[in-house]
PDB file of C-alpha atoms in Angstrom:
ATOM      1  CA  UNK A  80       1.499   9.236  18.503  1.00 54.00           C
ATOM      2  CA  UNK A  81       2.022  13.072  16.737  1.00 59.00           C
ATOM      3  CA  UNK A  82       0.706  13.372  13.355  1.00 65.00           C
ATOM      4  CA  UNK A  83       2.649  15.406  10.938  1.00 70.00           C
ATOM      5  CA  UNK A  84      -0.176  17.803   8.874  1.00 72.00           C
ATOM      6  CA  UNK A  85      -0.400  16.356   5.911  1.00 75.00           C
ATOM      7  CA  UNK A  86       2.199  13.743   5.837  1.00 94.00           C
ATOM      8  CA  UNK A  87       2.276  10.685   3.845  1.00 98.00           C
ATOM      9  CA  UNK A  88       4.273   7.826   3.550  1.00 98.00           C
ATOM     10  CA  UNK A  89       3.324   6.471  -0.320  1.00 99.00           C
ATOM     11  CA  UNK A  90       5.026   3.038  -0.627  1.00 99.00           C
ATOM     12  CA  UNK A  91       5.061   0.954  -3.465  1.00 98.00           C
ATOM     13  CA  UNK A  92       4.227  -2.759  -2.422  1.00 98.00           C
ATOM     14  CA  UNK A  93       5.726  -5.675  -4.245  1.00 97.00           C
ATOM     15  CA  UNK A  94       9.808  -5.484  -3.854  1.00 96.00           C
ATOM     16  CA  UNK A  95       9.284  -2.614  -1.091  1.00 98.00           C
ATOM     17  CA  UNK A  96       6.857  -3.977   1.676  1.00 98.00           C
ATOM     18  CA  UNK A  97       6.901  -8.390   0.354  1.00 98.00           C
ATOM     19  CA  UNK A  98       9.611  -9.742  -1.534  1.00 96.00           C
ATOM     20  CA  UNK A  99       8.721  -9.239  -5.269  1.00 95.00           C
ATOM     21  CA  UNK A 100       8.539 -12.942  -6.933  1.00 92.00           C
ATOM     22  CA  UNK A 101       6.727 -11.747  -9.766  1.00 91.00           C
ATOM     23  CA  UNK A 102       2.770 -11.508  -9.662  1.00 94.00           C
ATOM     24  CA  UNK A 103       2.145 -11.384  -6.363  1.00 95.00           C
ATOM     25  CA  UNK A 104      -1.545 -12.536  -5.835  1.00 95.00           C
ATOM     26  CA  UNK A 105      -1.767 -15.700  -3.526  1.00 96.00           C
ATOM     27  CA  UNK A 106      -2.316 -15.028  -0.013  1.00 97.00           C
ATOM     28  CA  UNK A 107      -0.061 -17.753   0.582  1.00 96.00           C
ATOM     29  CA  UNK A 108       2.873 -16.806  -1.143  1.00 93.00           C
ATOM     30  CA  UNK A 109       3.051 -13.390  -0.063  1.00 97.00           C
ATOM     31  CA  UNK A 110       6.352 -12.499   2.563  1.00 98.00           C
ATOM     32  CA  UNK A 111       7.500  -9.869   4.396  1.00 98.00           C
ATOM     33  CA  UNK A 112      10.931  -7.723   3.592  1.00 97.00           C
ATOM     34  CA  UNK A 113      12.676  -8.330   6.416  1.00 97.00           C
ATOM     35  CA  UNK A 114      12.447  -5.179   8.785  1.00 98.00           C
ATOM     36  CA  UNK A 115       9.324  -3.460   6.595  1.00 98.00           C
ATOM     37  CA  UNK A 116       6.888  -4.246   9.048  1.00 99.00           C
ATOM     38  CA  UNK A 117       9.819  -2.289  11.941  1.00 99.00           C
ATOM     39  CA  UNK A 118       9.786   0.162   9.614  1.00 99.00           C
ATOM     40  CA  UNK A 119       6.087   1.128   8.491  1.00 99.00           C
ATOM     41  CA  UNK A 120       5.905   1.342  12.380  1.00 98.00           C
ATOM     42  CA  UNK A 121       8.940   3.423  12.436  1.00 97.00           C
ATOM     43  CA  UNK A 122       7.487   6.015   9.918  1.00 98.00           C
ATOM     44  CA  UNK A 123       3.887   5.996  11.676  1.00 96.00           C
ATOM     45  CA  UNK A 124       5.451   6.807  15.390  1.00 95.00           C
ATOM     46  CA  UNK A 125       6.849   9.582  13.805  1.00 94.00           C
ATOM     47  CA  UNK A 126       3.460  11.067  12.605  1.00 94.00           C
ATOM     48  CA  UNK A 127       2.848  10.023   9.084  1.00 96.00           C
ATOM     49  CA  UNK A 128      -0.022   8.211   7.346  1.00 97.00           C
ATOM     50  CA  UNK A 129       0.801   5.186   5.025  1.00 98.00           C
ATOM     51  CA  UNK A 130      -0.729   4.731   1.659  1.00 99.00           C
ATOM     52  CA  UNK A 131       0.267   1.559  -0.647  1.00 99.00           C
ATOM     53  CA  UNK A 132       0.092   2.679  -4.280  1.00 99.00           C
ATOM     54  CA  UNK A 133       0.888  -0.288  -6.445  1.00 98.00           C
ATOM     55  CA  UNK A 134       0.356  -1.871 -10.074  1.00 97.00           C
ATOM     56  CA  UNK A 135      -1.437  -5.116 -10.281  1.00 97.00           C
ATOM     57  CA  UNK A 136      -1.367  -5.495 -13.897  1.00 96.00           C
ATOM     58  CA  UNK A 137      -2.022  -9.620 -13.153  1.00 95.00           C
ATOM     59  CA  UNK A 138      -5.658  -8.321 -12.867  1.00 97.00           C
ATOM     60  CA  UNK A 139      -5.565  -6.429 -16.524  1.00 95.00           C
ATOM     61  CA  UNK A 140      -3.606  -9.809 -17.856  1.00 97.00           C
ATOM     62  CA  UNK A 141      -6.178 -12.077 -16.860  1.00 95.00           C
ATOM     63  CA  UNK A 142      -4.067 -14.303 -13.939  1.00 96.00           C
ATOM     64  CA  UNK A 143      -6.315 -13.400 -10.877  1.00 97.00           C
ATOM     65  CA  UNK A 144      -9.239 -11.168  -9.715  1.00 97.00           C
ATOM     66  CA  UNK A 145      -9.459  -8.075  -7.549  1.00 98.00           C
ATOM     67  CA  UNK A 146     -10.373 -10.909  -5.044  1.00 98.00           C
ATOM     68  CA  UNK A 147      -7.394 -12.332  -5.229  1.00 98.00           C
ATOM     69  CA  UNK A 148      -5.275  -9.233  -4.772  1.00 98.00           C
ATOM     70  CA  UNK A 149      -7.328  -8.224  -1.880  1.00 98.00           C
ATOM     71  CA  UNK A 150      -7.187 -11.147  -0.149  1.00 98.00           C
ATOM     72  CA  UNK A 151      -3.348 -10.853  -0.809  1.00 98.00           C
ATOM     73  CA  UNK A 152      -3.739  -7.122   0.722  1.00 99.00           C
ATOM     74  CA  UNK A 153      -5.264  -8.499   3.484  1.00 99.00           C
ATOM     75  CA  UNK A 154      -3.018 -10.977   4.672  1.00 99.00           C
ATOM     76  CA  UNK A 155       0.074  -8.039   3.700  1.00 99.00           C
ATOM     77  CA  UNK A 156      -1.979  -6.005   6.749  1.00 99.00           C
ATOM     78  CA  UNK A 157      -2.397  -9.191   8.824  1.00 99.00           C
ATOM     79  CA  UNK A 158       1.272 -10.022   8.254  1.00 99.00           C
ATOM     80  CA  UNK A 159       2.802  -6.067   9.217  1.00 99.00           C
ATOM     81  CA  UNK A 160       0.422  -5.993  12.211  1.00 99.00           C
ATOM     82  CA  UNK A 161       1.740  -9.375  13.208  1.00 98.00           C
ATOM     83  CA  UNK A 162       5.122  -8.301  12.883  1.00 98.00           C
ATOM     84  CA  UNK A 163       5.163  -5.254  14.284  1.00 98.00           C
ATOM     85  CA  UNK A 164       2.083  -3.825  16.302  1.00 96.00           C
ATOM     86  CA  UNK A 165       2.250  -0.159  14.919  1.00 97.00           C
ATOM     87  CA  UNK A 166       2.764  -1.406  11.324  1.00 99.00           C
ATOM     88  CA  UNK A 167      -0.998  -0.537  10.564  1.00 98.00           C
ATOM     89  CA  UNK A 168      -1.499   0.862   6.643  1.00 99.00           C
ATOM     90  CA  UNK A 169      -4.305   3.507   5.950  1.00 98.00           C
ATOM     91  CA  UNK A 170      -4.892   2.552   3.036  1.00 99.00           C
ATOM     92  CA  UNK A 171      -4.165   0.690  -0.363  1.00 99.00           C
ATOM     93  CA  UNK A 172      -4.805   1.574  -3.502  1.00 99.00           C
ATOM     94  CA  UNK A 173      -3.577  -0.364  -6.882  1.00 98.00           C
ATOM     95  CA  UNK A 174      -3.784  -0.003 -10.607  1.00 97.00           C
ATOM     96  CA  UNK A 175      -5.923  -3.144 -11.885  1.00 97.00           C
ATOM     97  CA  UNK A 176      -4.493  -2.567 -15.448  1.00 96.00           C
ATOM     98  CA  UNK A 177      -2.489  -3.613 -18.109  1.00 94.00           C
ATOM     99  CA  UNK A 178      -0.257  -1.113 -19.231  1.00 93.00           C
ATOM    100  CA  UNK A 179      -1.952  -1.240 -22.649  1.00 93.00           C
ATOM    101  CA  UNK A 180      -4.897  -0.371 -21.115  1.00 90.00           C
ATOM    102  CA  UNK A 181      -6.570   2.652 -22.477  1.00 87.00           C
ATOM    103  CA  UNK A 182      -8.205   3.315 -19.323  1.00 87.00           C
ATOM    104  CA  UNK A 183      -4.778   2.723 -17.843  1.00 89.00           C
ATOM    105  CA  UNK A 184      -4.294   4.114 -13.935  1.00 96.00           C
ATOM    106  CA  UNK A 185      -0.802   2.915 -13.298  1.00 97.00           C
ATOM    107  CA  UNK A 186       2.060   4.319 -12.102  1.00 97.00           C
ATOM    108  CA  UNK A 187       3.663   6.574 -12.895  1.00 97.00           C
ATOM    109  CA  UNK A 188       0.537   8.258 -13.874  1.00 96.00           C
ATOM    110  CA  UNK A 189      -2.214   9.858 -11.568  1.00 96.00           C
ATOM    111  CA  UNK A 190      -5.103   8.058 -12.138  1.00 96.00           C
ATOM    112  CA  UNK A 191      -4.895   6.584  -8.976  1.00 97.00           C
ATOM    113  CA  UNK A 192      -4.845  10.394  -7.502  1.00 97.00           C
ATOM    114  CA  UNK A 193      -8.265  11.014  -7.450  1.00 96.00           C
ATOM    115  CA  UNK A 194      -9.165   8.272  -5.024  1.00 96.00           C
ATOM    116  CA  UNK A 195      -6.286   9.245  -3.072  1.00 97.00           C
ATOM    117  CA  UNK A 196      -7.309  12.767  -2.921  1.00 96.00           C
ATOM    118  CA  UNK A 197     -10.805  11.622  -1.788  1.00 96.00           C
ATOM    119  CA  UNK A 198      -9.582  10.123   1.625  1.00 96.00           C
ATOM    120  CA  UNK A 199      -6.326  11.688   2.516  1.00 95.00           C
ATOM    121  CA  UNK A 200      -5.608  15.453   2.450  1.00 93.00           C
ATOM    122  CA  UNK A 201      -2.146  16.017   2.230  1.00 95.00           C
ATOM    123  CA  UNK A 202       0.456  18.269   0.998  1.00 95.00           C
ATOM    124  CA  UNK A 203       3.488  16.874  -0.828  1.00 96.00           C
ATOM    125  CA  UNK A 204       6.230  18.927   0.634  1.00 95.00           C
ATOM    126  CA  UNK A 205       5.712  17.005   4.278  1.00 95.00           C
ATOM    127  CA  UNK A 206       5.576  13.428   1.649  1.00 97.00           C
ATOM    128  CA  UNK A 207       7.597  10.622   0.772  1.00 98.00           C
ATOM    129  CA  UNK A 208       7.519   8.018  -1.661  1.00 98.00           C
ATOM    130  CA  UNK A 209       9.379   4.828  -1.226  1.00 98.00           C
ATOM    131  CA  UNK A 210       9.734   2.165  -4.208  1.00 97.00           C
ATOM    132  CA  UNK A 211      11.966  -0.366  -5.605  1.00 95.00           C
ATOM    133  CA  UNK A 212      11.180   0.740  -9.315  1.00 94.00           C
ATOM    134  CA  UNK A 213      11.941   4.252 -11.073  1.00 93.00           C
ATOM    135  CA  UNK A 214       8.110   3.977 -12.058  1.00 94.00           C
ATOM    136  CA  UNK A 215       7.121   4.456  -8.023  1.00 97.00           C
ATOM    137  CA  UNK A 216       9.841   7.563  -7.589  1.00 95.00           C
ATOM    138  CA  UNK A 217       8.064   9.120 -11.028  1.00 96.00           C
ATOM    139  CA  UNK A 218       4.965   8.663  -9.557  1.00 98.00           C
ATOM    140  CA  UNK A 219       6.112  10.522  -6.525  1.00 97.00           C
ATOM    141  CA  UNK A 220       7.578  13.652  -8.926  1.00 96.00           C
ATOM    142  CA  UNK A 221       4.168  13.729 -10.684  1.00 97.00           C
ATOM    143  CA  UNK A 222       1.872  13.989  -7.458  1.00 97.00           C
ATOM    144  CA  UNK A 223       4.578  17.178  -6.808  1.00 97.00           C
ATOM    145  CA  UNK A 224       6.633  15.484  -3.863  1.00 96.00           C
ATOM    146  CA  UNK A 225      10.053  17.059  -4.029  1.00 95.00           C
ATOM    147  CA  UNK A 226      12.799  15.269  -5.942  1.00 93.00           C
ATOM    148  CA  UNK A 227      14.551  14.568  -2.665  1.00 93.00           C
ATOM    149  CA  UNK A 228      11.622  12.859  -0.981  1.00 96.00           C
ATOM    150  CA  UNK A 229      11.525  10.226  -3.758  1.00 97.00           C
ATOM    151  CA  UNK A 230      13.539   7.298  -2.133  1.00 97.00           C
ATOM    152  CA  UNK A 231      14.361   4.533  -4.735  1.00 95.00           C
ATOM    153  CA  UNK A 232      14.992   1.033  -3.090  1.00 95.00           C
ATOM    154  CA  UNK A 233      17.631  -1.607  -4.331  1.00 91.00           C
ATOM    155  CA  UNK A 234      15.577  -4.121  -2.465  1.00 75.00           C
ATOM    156  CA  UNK A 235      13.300  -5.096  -5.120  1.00 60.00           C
ATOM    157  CA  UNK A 236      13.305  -6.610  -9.040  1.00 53.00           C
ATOM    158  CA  UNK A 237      14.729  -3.606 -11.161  1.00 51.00           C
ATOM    159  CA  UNK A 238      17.563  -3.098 -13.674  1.00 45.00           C
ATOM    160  CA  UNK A 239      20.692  -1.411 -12.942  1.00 48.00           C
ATOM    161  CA  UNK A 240      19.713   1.018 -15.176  1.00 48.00           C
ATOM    162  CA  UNK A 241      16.616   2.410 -12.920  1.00 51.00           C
ATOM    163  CA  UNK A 242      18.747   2.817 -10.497  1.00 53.00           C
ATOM    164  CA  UNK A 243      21.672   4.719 -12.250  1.00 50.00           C
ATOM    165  CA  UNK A 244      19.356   6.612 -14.198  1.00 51.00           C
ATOM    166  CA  UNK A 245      17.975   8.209 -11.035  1.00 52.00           C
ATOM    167  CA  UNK A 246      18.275  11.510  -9.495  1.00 67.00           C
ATOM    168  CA  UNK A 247      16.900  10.622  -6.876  1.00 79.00           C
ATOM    169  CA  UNK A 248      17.542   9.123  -2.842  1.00 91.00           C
ATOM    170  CA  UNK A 249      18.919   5.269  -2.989  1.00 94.00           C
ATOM    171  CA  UNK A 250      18.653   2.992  -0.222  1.00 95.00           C
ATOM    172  CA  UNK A 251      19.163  -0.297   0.278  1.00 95.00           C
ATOM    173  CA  UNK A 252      15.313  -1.345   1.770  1.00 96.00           C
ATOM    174  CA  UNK A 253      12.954   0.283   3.451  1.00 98.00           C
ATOM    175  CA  UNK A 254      14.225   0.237   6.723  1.00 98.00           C
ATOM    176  CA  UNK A 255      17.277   2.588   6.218  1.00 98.00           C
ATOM    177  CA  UNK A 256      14.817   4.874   4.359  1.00 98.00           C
ATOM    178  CA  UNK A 257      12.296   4.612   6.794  1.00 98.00           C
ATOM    179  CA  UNK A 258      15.453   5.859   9.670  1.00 97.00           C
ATOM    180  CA  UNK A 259      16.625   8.625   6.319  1.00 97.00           C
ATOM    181  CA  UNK A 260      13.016  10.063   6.678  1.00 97.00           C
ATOM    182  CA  UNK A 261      12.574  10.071  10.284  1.00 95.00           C
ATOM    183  CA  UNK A 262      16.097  11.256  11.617  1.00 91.00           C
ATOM    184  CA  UNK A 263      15.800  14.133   8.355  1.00 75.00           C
ATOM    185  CA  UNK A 264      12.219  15.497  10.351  1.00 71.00           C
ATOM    186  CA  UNK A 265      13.908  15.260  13.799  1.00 62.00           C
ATOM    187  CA  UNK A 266      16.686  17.675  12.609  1.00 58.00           C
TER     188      UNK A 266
END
């Protein structure tokens, strides 16, 4: 497998990656977008790393534990691999907070940034960020990725508005974004 120098795949996780039925924090309850785990594979054959950024406000609101939501994260990795073989994520970081929360890490701010920075060099020109909320593709403009490699998905729980109000790429799921990204390096 190539690896593209500094290239990262940032992908939201509920309503990109599982279907979003709310709080997602029950191992149990968590599945699969059809064709995510396809194409996580997809975008690491091509070279990238992946990276889950997500909010997990249910922590902040008092309806589970950061067990719970890793043990959730863990069966999301057992699930991909399952799926697909090469659907292996690098990494996930979330956002335990509320978004009251003075201390508040969420995106589409960059508190999450640091710990990102800490284990992944990368340079946002050769970056995406995929998400099924205009939150994710701000998220993606703040860490500096160009407009046009912040994908918006239609796949997940968001208002029509997010997705009018956006400047930015629309795709149905992640698998057509995941073919965008990889046929737009192969040109």
């Amino acid at each position: 497998m190539r690896e593209i120098s500094g290239g990262v795949i940032f992908l939201d996780r509920d309503g990109t990656i599982n279907v979003d039925t709310g709080y997602v924090f029950r191992p149990d309850e968590l599945e699969l977008i059809p064709g995510a785990a396809n194409a996580i594979a997809e975008l690491r054959r091509a070279g990238y790393k992946i990276v889950v950024v997500s909010n997990q406000s249910a922590i902040g609101r008092g309806m589970c534990d950061a067990t719970d939501v890793d043990l959730t994260n863990q069966r999301l990795r057992d699930l991909l691999l399952k799926a697909s073989p090469g659907a292996h994520l690098d990494a996930i970081f979330y956002s335990p907070h509320h978004p009251d929360d003075p201390k508040n890490t969420r995106k589409p701010g960059l508190g999450l940034l640091p710990q990102i920075r800490e284990q992944f060099d990368f340079e946002p020109k050769h970056c995406w960020m995929i998400g099924d909320k205009l939150s994710d593709v701000e998220f993606g403009q703040n860490v500096g990725l160009p407009p046009s490699h912040c994908i918006l998905l239609t796949s997940g729980a968001k208002t029509s508005r997010e997705q009018n109000a956006s400047q930015h790429l629309v795709f149905p799921s992640i698998a057509e974004a995941a073919q965008y990204i990889v046929s737009d390096i192969s040109e």
